[in-house]
Coordinates of C-alpha atoms in Angstrom, one line a residue:
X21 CA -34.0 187.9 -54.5
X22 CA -31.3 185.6 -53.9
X23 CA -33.4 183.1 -53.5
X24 CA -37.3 182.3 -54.1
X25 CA -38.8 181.4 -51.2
X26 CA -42.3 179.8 -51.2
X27 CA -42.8 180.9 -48.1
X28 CA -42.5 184.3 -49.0
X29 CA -45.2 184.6 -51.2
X30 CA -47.9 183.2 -48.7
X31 CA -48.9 186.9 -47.8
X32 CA -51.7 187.8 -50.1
X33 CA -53.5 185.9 -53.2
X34 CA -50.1 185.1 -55.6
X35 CA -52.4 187.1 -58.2
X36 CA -54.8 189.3 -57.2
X37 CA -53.1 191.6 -54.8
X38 CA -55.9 193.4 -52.8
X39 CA -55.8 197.2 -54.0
X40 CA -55.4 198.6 -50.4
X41 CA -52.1 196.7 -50.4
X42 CA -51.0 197.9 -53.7
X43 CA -52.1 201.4 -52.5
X44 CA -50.1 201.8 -49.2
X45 CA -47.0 198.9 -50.5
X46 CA -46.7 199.1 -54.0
X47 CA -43.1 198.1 -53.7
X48 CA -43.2 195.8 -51.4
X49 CA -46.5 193.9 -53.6
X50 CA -45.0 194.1 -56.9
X51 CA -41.5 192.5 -55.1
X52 CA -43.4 189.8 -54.3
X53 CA -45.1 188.9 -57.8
X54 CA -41.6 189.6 -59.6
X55 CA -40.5 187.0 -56.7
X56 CA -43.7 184.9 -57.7
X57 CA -42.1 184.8 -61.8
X58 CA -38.6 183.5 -60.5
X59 CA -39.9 180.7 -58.5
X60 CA -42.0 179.8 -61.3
X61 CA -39.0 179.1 -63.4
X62 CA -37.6 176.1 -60.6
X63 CA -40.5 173.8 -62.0
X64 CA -39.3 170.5 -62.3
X65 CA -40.0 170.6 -66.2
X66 CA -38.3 173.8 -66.7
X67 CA -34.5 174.4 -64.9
X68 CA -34.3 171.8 -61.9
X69 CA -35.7 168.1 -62.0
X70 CA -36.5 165.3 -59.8
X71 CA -35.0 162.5 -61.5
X72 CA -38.6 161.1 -63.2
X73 CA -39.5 164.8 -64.8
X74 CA -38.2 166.9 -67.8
X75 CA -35.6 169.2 -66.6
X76 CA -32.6 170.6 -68.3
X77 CA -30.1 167.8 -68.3
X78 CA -33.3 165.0 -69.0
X79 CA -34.1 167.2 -72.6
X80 CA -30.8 166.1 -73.3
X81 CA -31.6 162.5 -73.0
X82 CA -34.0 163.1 -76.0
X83 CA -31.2 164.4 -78.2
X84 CA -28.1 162.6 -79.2
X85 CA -25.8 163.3 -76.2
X86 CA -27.6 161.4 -73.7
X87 CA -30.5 158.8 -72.5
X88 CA -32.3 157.1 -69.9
X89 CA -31.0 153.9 -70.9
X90 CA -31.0 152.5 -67.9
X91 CA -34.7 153.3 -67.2
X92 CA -36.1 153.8 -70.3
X93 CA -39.9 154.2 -70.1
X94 CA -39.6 155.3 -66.4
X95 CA -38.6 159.3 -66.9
X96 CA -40.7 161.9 -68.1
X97 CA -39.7 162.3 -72.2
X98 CA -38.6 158.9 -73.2
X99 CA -40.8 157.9 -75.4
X100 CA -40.0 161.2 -77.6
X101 CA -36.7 159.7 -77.3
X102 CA -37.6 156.6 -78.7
X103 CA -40.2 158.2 -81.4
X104 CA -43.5 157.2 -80.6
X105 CA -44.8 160.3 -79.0
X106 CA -48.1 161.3 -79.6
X107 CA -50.3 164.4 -78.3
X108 CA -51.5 162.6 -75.0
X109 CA -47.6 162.5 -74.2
X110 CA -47.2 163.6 -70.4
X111 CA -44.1 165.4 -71.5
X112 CA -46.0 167.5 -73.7
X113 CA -48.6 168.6 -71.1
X114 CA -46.2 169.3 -68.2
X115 CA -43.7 171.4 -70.2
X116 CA -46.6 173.6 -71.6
X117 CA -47.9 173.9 -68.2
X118 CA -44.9 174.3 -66.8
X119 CA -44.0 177.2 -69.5
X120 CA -47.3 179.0 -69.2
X121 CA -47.2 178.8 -65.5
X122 CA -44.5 181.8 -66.0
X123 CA -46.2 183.7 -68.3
X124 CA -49.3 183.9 -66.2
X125 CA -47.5 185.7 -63.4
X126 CA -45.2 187.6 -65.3
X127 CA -48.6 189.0 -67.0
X128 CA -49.8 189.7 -63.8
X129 CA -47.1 191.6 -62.5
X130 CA -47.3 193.6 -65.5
X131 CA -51.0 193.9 -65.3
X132 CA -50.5 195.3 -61.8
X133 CA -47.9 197.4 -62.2
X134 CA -50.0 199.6 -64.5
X135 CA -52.2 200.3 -61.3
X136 CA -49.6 201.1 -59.0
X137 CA -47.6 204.3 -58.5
X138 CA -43.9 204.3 -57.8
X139 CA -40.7 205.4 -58.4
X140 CA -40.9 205.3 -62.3
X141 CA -37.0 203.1 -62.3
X142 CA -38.0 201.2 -60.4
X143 CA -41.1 200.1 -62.1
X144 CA -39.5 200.0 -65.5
X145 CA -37.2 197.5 -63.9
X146 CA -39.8 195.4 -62.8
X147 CA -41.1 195.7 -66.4
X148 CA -38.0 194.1 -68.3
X149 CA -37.7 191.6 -65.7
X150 CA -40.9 190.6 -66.6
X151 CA -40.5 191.1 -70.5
X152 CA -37.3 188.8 -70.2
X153 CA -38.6 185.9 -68.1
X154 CA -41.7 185.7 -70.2
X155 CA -39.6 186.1 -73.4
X156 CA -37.4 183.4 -72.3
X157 CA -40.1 181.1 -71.9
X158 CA -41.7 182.2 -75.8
X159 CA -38.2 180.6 -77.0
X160 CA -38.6 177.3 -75.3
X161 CA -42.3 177.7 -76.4
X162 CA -41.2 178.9 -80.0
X163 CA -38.9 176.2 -80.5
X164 CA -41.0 173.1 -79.4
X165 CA -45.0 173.5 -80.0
X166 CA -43.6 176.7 -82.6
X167 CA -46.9 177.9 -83.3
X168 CA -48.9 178.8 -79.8
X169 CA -51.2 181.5 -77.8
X170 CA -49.5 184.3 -77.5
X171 CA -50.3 186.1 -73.8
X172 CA -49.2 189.1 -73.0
X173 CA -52.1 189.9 -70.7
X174 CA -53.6 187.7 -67.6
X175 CA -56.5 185.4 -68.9
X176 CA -59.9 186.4 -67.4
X177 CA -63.0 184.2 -66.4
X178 CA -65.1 186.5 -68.8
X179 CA -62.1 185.7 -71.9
X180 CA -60.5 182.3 -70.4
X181 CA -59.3 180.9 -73.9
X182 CA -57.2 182.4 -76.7
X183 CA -56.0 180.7 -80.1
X184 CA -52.8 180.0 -81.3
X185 CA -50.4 182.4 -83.2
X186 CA -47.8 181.9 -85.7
X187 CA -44.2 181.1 -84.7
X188 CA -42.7 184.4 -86.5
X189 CA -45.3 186.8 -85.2
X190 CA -44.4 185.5 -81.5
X191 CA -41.2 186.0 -82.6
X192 CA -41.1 189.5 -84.1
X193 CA -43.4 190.7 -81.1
X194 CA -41.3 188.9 -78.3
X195 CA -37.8 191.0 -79.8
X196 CA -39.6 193.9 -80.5
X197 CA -40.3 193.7 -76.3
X198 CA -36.6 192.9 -75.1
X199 CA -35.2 195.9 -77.5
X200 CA -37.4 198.3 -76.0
X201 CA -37.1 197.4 -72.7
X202 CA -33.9 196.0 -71.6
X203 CA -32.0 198.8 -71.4
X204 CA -34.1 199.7 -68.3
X205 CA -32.3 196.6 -66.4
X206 CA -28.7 197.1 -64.5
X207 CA -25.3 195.9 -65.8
X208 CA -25.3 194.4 -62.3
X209 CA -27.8 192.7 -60.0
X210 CA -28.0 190.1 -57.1
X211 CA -27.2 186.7 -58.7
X212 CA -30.4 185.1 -60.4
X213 CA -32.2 188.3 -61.1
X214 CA -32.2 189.6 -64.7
X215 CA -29.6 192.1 -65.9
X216 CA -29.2 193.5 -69.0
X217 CA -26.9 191.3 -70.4
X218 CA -29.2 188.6 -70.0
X219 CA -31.7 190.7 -71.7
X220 CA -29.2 190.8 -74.8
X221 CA -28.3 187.0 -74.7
X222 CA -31.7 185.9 -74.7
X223 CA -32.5 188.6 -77.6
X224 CA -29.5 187.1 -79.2
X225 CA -30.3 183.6 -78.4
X226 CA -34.2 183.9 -79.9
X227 CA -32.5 185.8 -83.2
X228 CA -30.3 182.8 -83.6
X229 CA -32.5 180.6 -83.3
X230 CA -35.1 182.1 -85.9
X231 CA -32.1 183.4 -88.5
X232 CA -32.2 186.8 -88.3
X233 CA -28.7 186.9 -88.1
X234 CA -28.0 191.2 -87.6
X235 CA -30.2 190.6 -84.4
X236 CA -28.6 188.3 -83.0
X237 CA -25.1 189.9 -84.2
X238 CA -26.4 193.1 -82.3
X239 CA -27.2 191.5 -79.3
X240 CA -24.5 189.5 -78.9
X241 CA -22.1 192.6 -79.3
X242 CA -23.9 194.5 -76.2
X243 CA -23.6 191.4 -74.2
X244 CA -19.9 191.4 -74.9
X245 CA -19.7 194.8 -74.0
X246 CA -20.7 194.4 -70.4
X247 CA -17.5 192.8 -68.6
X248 CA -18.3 189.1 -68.9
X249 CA -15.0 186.5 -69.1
X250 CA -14.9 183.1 -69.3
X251 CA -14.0 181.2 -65.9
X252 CA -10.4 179.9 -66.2
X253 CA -11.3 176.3 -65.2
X254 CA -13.8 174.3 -66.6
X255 CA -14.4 172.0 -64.3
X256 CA -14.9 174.0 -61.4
X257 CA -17.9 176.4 -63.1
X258 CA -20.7 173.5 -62.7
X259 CA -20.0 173.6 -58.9
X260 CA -20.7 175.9 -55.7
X261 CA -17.5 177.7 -55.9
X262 CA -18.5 178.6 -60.0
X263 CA -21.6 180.1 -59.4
X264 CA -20.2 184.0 -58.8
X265 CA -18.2 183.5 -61.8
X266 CA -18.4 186.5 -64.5
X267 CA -18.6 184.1 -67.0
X268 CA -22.3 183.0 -65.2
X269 CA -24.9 185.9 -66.7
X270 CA -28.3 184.5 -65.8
X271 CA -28.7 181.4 -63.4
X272 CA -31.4 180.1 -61.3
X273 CA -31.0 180.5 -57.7
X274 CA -31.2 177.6 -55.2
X275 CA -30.4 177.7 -51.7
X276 CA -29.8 174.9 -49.6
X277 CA -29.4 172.1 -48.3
X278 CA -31.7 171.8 -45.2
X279 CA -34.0 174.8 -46.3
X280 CA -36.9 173.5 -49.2
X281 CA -35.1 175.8 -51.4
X282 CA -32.7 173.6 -53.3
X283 CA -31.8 171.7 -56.4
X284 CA -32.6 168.4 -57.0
X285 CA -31.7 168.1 -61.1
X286 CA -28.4 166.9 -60.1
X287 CA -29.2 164.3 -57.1
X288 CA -28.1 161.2 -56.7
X289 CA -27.6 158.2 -54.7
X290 CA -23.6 158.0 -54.0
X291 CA -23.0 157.0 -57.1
X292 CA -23.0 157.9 -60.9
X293 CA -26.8 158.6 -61.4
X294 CA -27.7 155.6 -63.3
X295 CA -30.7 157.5 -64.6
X296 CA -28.9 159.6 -67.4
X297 CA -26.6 158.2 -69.4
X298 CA -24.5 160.0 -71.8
X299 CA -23.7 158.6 -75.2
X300 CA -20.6 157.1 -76.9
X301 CA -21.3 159.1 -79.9
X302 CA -21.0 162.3 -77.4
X303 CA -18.1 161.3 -75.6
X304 CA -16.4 160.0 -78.5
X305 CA -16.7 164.4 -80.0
X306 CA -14.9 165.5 -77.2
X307 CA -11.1 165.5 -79.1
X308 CA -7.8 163.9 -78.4
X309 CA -5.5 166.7 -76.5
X310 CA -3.8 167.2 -80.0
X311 CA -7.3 168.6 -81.7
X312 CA -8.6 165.6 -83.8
X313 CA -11.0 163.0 -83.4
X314 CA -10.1 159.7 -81.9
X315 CA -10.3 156.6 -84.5
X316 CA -9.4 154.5 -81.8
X317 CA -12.8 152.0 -81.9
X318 CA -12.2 149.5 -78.6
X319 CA -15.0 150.5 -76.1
X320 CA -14.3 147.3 -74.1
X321 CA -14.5 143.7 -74.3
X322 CA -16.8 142.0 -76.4
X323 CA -18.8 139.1 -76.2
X324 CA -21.2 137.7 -79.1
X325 CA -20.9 140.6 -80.9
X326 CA -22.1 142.8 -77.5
X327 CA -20.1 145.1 -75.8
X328 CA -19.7 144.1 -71.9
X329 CA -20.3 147.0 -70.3
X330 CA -19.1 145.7 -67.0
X331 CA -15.6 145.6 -68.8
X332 CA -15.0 148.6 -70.4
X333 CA -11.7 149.9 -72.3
X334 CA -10.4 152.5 -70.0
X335 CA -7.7 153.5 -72.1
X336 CA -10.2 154.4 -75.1
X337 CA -10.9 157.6 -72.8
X338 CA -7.3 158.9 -72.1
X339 CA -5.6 161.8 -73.3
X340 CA -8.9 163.8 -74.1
X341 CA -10.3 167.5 -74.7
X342 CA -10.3 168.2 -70.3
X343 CA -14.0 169.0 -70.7
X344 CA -14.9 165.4 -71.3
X345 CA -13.7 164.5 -67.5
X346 CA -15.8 167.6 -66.4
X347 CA -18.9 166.9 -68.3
X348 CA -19.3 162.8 -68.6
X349 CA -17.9 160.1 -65.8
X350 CA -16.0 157.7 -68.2
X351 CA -14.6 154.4 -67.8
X352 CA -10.9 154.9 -65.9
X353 CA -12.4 158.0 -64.0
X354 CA -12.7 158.0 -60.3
X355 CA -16.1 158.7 -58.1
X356 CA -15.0 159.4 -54.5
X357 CA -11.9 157.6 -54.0
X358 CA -13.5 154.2 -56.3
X359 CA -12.9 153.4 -60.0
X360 CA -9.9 153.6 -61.9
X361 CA -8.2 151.5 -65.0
X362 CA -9.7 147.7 -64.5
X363 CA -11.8 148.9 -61.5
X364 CA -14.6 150.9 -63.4
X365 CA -17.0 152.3 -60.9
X366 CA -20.3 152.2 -62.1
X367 CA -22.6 152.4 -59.6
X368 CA -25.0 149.5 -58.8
X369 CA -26.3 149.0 -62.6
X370 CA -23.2 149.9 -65.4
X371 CA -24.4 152.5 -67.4
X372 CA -25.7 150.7 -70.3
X373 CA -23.2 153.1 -72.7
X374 CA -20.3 152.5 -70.3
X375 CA -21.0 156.3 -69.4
X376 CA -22.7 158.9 -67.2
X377 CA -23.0 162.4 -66.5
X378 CA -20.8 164.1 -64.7
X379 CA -21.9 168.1 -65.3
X380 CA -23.3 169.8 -62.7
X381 CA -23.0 166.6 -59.7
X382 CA -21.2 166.6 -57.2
X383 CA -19.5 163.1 -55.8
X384 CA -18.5 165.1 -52.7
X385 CA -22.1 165.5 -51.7
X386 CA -23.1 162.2 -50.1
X387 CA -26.2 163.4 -48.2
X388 CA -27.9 166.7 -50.1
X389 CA -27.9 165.9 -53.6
X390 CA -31.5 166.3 -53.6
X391 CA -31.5 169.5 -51.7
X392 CA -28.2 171.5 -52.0
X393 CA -27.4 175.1 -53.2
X394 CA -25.9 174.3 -56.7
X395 CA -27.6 176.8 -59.3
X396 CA -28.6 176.0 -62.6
X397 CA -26.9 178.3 -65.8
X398 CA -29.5 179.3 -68.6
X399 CA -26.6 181.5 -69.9
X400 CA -23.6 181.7 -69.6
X401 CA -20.8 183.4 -71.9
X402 CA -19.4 181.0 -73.6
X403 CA -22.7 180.4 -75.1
X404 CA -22.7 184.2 -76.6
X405 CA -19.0 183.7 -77.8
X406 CA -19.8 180.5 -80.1
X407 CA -23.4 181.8 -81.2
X408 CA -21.9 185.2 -82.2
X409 CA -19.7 183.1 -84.0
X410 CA -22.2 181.2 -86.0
X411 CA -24.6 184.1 -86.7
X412 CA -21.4 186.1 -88.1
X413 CA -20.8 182.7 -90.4
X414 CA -24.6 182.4 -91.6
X415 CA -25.0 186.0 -92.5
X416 CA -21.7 185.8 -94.8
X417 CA -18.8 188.7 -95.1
X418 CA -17.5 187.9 -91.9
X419 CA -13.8 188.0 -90.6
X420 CA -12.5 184.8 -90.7
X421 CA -10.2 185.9 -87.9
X422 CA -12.6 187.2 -85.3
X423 CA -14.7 184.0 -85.7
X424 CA -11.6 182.0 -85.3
X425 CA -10.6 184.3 -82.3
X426 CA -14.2 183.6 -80.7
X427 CA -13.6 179.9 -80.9
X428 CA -10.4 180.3 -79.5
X429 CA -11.1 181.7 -76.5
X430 CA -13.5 178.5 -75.8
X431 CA -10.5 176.4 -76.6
X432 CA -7.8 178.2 -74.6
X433 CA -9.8 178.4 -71.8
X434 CA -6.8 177.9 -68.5
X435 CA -7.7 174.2 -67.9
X436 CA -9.0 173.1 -71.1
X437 CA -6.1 174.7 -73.8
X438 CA -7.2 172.8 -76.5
X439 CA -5.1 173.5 -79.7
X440 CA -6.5 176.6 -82.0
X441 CA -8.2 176.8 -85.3
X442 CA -5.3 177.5 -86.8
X443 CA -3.5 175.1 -85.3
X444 CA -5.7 172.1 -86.9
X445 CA -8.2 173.5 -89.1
X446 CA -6.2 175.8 -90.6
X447 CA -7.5 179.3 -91.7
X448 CA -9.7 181.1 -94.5
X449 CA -11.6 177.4 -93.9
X450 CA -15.2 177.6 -96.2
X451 CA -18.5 179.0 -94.8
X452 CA -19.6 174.8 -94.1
X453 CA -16.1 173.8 -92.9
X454 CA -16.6 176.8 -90.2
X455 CA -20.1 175.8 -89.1
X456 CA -19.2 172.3 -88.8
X457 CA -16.1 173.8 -86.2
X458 CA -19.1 175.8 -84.1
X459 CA -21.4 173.1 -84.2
X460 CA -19.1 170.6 -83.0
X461 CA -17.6 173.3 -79.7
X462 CA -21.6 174.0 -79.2
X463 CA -21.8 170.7 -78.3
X464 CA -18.8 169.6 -76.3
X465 CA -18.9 173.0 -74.2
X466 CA -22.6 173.2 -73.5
X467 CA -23.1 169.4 -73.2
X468 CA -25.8 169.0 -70.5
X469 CA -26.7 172.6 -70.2
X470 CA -30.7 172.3 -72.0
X471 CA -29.7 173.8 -75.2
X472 CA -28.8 170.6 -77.8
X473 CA -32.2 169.7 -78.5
X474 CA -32.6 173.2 -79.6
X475 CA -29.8 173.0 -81.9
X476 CA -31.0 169.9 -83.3
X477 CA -34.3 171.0 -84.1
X478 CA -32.9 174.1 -85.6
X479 CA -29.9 173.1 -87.9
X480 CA -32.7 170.0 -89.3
X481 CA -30.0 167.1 -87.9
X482 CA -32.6 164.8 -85.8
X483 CA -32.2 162.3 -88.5
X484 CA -28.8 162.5 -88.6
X485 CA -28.2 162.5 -84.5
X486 CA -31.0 159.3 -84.4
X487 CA -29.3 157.2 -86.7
X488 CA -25.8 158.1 -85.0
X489 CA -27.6 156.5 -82.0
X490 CA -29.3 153.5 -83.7
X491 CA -25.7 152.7 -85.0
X492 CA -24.4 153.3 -81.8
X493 CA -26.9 150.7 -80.4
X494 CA -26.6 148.3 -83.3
X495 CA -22.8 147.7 -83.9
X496 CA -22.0 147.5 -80.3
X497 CA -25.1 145.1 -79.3
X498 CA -26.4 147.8 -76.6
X499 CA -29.6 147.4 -74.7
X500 CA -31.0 151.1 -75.5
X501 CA -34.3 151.6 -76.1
X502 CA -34.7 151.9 -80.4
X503 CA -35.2 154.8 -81.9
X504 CA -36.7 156.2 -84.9
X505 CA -37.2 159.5 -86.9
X506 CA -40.3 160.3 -88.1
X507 CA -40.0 163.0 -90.6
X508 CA -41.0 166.5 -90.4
X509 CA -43.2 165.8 -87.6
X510 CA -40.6 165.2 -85.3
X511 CA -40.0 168.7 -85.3
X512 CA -43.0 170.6 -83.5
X513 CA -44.7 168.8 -80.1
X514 CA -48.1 168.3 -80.8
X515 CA -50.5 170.7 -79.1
X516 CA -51.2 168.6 -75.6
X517 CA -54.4 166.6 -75.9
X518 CA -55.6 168.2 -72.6
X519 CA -54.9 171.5 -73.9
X520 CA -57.4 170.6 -77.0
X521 CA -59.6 169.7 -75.0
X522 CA -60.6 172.5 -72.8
X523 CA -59.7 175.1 -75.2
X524 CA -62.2 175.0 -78.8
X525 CA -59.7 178.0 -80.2
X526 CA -57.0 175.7 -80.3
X527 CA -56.5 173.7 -83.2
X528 CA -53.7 170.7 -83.5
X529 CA -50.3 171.3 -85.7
X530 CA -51.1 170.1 -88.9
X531 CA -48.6 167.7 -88.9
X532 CA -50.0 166.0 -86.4
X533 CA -53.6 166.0 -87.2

């Protein structure tokens, strides 16, 4: 389980297991279709990437932290990006695939393990690893498309189509699962495989996201009950040597370089990936050291009114919250050895925002960027800290001290030490005054991680993060792509066009009709 080989599965049909095996290797089958739901979840649209598809850090590039600005119209997403989407998207088809593609074999491990018989732990293992994979994929499913079919059972050539069911039933359903089943998982398991703290965050993480603030709260506080600690440097969790840290509570496993088995989200060629570029607007959130917001405006020399982004202002980026250097590659920093104040490295095109992302690659790696070992976090703990924070805030009567203290221990993390609430803030701060402290460490601390987008769509701030952009763009004469909000509709992906079409129960969002 540490890692899932393709390889391995080529023993039997991936989903119909022949019933002599399941008879006389029940274990040993229903090992290899648990294996089968991992590996489904290393698609390039869901947790790893290829540089032209829709993984993890490329959502981002659709939000306000980032963009393809150097290739825009070349990577899978961009034209959400840039507002003209529409239901024959490509982005829209290959993440539902991509989504459903789980599902499918986590209902078919399920479906088989009602045949088999073995030891009865065992099997309800294999159960909630299955219920949390396939309820981790409802939230990404839940929180794009909303409304979808909801499978909890393999599809069959006699019934090969189902019809669409409301967000909050998928929702209810997918909770009511996890609460009876996770406590069947281990505090402690092989790195990648579910444990039950995973089971909790994700619980938490679908309450959060659907207000049901006492779930999450619940969740959240089982999840802090199991051992988890934040890893005292920052910038060493998004590498190799991070990826046994306790602060890591469900990744996905890669194994390389040299083996088939390895990441490619975070390639690149030597340089800053021109590819994804992160934004002024999210560089510019990550504080000076003293804990408030820089109002220094000189990005860099400008020329007719356009910033020259071959001559950026290095000195605009010093002095910063440490998680900037750890997260984006801005002007002043140093990529192997080249770069520097009046030296900005920049690869062979200069970012068109003067930055890049530094999260998760590796400058050190010069030869298996698109092959190596480097896992990918879906959570991690600083995640539960701040969202048990904000779903103490929305529910009201909370202690104003032990949300501070959960924001805290994000700031005082060893090698970031930011300055406390307290400190800047102040205390007894109003309900709005505290959400606008958790949304703003949501974003510098899990910058690049696949979760912004989510956070847009669900605190209604896509107008708000466009025009942040479009200003961005405007005032400093940058070559981005445009971009424009669209209303309500910009909200919920469109039902894919393919999907429409081979499938009469389905019927299109009616926003999008």
């Amino acid at each position: 389980m540490s890692s899932c080989s393709d390889s391995f599965l080529q023993k039997d049909s991936l989903t119909e297991p022949s019933s002599s095996t399941l008879q006389s290797d029940p274990e040993n089958s229903m090992m290899a279709l648990l294996v089968a739901c991992y590996d489904a979840l290393q698609s390039n649209q869901l947790y790893n990437s290829d540089q032209y598809t829709f993984g993890p850090l490329y959502m981002e590039c659709i939000s306000d932290n980032g963009g393809h600005f150097n290739w825009s119209g070349w990577i899978e997403g961009y034209d959400v990006a840039m507002g003209i989407q529409n239901p024959s998207s490509w982005v829209f088809s290959d993440y539902w695939k991509a989504n459903y593609e789980v599902i499918s074999r986590c209902n078919i491990l399920l479906s088989n393990l009602e045949q088999v018989d073995m030891d009865g732990a065992l099997k309800a293992r294999f159960i909630a690893e299955a219920i949390v994979l396939r309820s981790l994929i409802y939230t990404n499913l839940t929180m794009t498309y909303q409304d979808v079919p909801y499978l909890t059972k393999p599809l069959t050539l006699e019934n090969p189509k189902c019809a669409k069911t409301s967000r909050t039933e998928i929702v209810q359903s997918v909770i009511n699962d996890l609460k009876a089943h996770v406590n069947d998982l281990p505090e402690t398991a092989d790195l990648g495989r579910v444990t039950r703290g995973a089971g909790y965050a994700i619980l938490g993480r679908l309450a959060l996201y659907n207000e049901m603030w006492d779930e999450a709260i619940s969740a959240y506080r089982e999840v802090m009950k199991l051992g988890y600690s934040l890893h005292p440097k920052y910038g060493e969790l998004f590498t190799l040597a991070g990826q046994t840290s306790p602060e890591i509570i469900f990744s996905i496993r890669y194994e390389g370089p040299g083996m088939n088995e390895g990441a490619s989200f975070n390639a690149h060629w030597n340089t800053p990936g021109e590819f994804i570029n992160g934004t002024i607007d999210l560089a510019d959130d990550y504080y000076l050291t003293d804990g408030t917001k820089t109002t220094d405006t000189n990005y860099g020399e400008m020329n007719d009114g356009k910033l020259d982004v071959s001559k950026p202002n290095a000195a605009h980026w010093e002095n910063r919250d440490p998680r900037l250097y750890a997260t984006l590659f801005v002007p002043g920093m140093y990529w192997n050895g080249k770069g520097g104040d009046k030296n900005w490295y920049g690869g062979a095109n200069a970012s068109l925002s003067t930055v890049y992302v530094m999260k998760y690659f590796d400058p050190t790696d010069t030869s298996n960027s698109w092959d190596n070992g480097q896992d990918f976090y879906v959570v991690r703990y600083a995640e539960v800290l701040l969202s048990l924070a904000e779903a103490l805030v929305q529910k009201g009567g909370y202690s104003d001290a032990e949300v501070r203290d959960l924001i805290d221990q994000i700031r005082q993390r060893g090698d970031v030490n930011m300055p406390k609430v307290e400190e800047v803030e102040g205390t007894n701060l109003s309900k709005e005054a505290m959400l606008d402290i958790i949304k703003h460490e949501r974003r510098v601390e899990l910058a690049f991680e696949g979760l912004r987008l989510f956070d847009i769509y669900r605190w209604k701030m896509l107008d708000k993060a466009v025009a942040n952009i479009e200003k961005e763009r405007t005032s400093l004469g940058l070559a981005y792509e445009a971009r424009q909000y669209n209303g309500e509709r910009d909200y919920v992906w469109p039902i894919p066009t393919p999907e429409l079409d081979s499938n009469d129960l389905l019927e299109q969002h009616e926003l999008w009709k």
